[in-house]
Tab-separated table of C-alpha atoms in Angstrom:
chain	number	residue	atom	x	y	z
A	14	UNK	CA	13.926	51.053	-144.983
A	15	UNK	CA	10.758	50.434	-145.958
A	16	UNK	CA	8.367	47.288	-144.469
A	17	UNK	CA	8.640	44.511	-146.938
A	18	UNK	CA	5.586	43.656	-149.950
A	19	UNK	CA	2.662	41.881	-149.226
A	20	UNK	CA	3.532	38.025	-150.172
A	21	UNK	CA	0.964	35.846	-152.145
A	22	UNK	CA	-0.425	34.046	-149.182
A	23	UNK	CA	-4.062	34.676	-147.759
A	24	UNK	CA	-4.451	36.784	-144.423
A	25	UNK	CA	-4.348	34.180	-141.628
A	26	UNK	CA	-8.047	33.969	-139.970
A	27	UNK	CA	-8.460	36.273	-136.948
A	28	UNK	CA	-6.726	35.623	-134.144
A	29	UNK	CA	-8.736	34.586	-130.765
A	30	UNK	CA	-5.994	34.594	-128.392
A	31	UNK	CA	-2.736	35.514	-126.980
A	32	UNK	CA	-0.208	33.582	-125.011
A	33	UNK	CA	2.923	35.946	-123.329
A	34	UNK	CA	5.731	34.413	-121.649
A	35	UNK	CA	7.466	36.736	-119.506
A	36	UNK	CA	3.870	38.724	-120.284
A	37	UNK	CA	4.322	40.299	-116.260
A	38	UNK	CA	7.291	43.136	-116.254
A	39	UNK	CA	8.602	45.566	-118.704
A	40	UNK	CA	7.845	45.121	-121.952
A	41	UNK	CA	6.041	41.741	-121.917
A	42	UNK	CA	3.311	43.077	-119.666
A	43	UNK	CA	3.011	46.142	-122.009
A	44	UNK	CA	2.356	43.472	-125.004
A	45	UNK	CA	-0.076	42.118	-122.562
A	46	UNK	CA	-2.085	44.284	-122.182
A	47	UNK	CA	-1.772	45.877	-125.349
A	48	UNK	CA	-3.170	42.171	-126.567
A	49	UNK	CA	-6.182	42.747	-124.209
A	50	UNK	CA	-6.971	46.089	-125.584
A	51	UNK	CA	-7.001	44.859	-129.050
A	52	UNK	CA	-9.956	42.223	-128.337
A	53	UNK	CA	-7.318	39.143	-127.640
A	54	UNK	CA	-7.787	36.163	-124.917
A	55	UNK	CA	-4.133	36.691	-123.334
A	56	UNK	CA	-2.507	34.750	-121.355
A	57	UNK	CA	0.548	36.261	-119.432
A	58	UNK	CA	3.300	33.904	-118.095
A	59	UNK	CA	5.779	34.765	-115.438
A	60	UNK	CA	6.988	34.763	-112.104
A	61	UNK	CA	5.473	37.605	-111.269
A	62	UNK	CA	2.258	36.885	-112.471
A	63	UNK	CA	0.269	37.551	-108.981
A	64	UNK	CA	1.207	41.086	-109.841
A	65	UNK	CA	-1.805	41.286	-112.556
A	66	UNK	CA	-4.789	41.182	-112.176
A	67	UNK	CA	-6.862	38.440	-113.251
A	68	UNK	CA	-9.824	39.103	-115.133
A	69	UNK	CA	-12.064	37.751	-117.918
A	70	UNK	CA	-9.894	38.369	-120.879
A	71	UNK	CA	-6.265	38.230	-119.243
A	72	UNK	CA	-5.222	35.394	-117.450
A	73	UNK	CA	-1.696	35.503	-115.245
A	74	UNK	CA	-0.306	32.182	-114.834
A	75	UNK	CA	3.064	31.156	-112.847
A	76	UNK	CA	6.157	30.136	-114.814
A	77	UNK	CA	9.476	30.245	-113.815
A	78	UNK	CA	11.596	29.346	-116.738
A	79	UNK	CA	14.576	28.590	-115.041
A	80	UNK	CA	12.881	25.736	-113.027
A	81	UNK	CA	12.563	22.955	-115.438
A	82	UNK	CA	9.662	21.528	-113.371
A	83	UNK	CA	7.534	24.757	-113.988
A	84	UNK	CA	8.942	24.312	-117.672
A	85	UNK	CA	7.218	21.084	-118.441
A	86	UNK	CA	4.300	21.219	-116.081
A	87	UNK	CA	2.712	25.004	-116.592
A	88	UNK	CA	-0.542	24.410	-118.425
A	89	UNK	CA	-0.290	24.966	-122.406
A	90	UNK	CA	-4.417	25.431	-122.385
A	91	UNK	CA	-4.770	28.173	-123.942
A	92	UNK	CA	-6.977	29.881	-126.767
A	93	UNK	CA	-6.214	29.239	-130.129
A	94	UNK	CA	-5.296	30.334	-132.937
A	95	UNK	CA	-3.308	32.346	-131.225
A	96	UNK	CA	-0.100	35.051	-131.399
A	97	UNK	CA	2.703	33.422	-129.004
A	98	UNK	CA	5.468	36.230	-127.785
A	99	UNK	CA	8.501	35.262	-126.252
A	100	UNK	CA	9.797	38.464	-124.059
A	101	UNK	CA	11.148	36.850	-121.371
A	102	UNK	CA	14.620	38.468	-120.451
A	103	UNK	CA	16.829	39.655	-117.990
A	104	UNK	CA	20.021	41.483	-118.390
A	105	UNK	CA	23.731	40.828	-117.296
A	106	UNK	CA	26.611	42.955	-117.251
A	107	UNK	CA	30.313	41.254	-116.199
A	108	UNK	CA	33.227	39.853	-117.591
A	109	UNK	CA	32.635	35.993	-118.456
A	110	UNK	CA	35.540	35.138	-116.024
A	111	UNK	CA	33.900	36.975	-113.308
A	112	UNK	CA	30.018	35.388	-114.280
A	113	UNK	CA	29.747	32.849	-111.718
A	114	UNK	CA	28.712	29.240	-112.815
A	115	UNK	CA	25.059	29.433	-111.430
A	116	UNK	CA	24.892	32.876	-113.447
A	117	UNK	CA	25.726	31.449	-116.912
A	118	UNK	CA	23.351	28.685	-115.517
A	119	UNK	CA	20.059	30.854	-114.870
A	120	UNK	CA	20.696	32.693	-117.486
A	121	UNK	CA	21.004	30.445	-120.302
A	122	UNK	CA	17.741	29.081	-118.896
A	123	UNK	CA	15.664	32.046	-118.481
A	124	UNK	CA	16.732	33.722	-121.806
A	125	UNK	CA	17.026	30.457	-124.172
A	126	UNK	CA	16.538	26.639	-122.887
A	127	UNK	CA	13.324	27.841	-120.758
A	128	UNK	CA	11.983	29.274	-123.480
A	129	UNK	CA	12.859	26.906	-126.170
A	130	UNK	CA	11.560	24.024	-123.928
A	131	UNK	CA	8.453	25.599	-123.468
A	132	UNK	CA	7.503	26.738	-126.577
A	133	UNK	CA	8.047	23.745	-127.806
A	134	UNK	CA	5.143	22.679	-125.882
A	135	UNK	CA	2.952	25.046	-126.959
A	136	UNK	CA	3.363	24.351	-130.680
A	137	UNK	CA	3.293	20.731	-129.981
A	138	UNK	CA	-0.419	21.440	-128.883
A	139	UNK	CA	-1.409	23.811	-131.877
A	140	UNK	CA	-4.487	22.911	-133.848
A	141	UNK	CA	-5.018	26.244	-135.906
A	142	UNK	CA	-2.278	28.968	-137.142
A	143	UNK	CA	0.087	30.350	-134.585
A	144	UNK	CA	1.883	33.472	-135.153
A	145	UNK	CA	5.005	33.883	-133.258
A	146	UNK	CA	6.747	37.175	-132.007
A	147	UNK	CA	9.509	36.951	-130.453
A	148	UNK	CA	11.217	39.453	-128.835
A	149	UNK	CA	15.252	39.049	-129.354
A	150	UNK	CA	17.775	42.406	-129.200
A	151	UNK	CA	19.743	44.460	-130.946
A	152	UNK	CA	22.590	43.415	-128.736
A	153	UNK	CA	22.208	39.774	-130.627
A	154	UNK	CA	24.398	41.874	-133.213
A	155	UNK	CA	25.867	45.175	-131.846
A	156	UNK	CA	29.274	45.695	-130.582
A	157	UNK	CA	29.185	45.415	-126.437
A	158	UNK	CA	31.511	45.188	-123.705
A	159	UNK	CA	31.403	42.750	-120.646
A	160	UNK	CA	28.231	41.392	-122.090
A	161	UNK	CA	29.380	38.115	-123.890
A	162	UNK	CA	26.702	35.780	-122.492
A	163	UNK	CA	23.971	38.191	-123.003
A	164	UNK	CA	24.477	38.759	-126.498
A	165	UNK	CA	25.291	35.470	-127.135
A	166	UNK	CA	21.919	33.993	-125.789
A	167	UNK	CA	19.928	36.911	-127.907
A	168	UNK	CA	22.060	35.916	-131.071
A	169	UNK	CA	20.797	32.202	-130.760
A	170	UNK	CA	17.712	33.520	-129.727
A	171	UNK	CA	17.329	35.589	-133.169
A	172	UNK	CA	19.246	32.407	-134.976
A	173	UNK	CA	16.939	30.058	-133.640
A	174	UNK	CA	13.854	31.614	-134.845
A	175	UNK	CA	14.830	32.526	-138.224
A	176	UNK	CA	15.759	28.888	-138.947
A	177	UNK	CA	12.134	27.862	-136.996
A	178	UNK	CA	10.107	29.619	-139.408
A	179	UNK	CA	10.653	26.256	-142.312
A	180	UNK	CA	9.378	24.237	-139.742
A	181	UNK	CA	6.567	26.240	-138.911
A	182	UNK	CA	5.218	27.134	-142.346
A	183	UNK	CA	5.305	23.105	-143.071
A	184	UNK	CA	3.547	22.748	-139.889
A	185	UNK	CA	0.422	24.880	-141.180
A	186	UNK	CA	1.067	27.523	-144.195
A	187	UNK	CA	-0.793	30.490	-142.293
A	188	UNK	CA	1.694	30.242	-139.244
A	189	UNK	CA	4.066	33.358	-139.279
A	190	UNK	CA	6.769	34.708	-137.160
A	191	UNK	CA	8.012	38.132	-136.367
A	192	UNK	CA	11.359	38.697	-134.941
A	193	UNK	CA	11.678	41.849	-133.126
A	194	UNK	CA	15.354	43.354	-132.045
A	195	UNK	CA	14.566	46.165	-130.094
A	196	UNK	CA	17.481	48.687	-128.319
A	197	UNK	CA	17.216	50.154	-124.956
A	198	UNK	CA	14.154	50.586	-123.022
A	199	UNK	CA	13.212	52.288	-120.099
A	200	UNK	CA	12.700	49.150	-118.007
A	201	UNK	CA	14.827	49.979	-114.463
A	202	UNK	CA	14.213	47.199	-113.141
A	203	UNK	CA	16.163	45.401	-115.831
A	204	UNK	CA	19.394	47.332	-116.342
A	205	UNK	CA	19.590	46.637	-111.893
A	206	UNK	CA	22.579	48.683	-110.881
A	207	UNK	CA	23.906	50.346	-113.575
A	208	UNK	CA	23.608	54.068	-113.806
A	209	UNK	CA	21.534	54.688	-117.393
A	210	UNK	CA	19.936	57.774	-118.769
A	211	UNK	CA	16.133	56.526	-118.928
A	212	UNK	CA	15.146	59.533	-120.266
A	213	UNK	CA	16.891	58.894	-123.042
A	214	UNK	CA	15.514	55.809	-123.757
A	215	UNK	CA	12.132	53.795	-125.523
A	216	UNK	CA	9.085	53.884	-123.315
A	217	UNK	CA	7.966	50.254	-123.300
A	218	UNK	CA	4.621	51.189	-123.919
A	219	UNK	CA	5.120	53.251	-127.374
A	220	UNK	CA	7.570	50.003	-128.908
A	221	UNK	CA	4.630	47.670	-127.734
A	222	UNK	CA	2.170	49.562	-129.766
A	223	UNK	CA	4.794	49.307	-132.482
A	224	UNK	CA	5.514	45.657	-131.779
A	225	UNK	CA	1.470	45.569	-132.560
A	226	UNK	CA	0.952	47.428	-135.173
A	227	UNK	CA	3.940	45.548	-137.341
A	228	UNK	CA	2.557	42.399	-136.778
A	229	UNK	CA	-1.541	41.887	-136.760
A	230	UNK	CA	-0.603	43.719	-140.614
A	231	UNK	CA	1.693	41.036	-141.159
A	232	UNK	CA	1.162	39.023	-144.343
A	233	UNK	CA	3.956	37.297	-145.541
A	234	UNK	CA	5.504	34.387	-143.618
A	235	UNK	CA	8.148	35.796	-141.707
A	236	UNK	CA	9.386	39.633	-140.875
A	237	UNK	CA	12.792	40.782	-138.763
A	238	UNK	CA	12.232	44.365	-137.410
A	239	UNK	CA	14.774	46.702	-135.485
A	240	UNK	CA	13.118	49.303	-133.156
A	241	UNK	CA	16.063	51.160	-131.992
A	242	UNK	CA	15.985	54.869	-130.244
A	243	UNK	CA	17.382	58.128	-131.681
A	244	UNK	CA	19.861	59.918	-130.549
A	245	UNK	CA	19.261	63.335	-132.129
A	246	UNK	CA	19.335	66.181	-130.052
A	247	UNK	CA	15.872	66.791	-128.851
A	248	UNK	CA	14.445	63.427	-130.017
A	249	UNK	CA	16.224	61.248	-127.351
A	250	UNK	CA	14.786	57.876	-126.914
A	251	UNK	CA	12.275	57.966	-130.019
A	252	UNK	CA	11.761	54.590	-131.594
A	253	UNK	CA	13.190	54.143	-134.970
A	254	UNK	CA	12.336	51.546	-137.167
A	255	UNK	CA	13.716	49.772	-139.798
A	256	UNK	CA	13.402	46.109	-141.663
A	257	UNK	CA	15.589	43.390	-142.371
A	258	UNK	CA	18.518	41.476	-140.365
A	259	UNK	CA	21.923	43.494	-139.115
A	260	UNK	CA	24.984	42.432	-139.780
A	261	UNK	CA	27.197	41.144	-136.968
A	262	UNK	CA	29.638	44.252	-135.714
A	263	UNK	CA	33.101	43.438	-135.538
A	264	UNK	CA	34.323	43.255	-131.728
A	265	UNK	CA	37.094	46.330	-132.279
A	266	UNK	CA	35.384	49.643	-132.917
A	267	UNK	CA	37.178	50.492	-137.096
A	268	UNK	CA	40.435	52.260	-136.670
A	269	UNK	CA	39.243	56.167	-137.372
A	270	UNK	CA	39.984	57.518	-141.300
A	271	UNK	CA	42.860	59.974	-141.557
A	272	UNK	CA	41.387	63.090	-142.720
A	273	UNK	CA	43.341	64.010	-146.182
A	274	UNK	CA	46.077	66.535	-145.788
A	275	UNK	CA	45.656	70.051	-147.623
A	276	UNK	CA	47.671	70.370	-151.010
A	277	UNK	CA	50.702	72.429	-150.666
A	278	UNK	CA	50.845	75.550	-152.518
């Protein structure tokens, strides 16, 4: 599928900066820096942000978005106008009924509230166009097993965004937002404990180019992207992209076609 026409509004004026939260692991520090590279003030927000290095043009800052002290106190200085990208995620893999309390708890705050909360900060503070990318999944509409909360909290990630982007365009009329549902990257660290082929998966480096490249040539108000990986023989782990919202799979996988039986003679 081809990337959707050019709408009637004007290019939104150069942005100066950009703010990343969850900017310090995986994919969120490869938007990071990839924001750095292209010129961009950035500011990277995370736990782990004494793991970059802090120089004139990217700025680590702590945030912990499950404490809801970090949430309302990290600064929201930052340069504007600005792109904002929410990337902050972790994965889970169990049966609700074996998901312990604190669990649902931590993650509902790091991949949703956390976020929402402090977001909602950072546009409270805007005084020039903000463009928003945020960075849901493709498991906010695929088919999985034992991983009920975590597609949940990417659905209302994905749902909360789309029905943002009214608000946002009222707020100034050169804001935009890009929603991003990527599938499976190499990222270790994030898929702890299971036993994955990362081979076979996207180098976060190549789909934050892509991330990129889809939206500083964004001109209409809002854009929903899937970057998923091939799984051709020989092109393993390849991004693929494609525009437009999913459709919500159906939890059973469809009960297989009979093939037709030959005509008797």
């Amino acid at each position: 599928m081809s990337p959707p026409p050019p709408a009637t509004p004007p290019a939104a004026r150069p942005y100066r900066g950009a703010v990343v939260i969850g900017g310090t692991h995986g994919l969120g520090r490869a938007l990071a820096l990839g924001a750095r590279e292209r010129g961009l003030l950035t500011v990277a927000y995370g736990r782990t942000a004494a793991s970059l290095d802090d120089t004139e043009d990217l700025l680590p800052r702590f945030l912990d978005l499950c404490d809801p002290h970090s949430v309302r106190t990290a600064s929201v200085d930052v340069p504007r106008p600005c792109y904002v990208l929410w990337v902050a995620g972790a994965f889970l893999k169990k049966p609700l009924v074996e998901t312990t309390e604190y669990e649902v708890e931590q993650l509902t705050r790091l991949l949703f509230t956390g976020p929402v909360l402090f977001l909602r900060r950072l546009l409270a503070g805007a005084e020039g166009p903000v463009h928003l990318i945020t960075i849901a999944s493709s498991s906010s509409w695929k088919r999985r097993e034992q991983e009920s909360l975590y597609c949940g909290l990417k659905a209302a990630q994905a749902t909360f965004v789309r029905n943002l982007v009214p608000e946002m365009i009222a707020a100034h009329p050169e804001n935009r937002v890009t929603l991003v549902n990527p599938g499976g990257l190499a990222v270790p660290d994030f898929h702890t404990g299971l036993a994955l082929d990362f081979g076979a998966m996207m180098d976060p480096g190549r789909v934050a180019e892509i991330v990129w490249d889809i939206a500083t040539a964004q001109r209409q108000a809002f854009t929903e992207v899937q970057i998923l990986r091939s799984r051709a023989p020989g092109s393993e782990g390849t991004p693929e992209v494609s525009y437009g919202a999913r459709a919500p799979q159906p939890p059973e996988e469809p009960a297989p076609t009979a093939a037709p039986h030959a005509p008797h003679h």
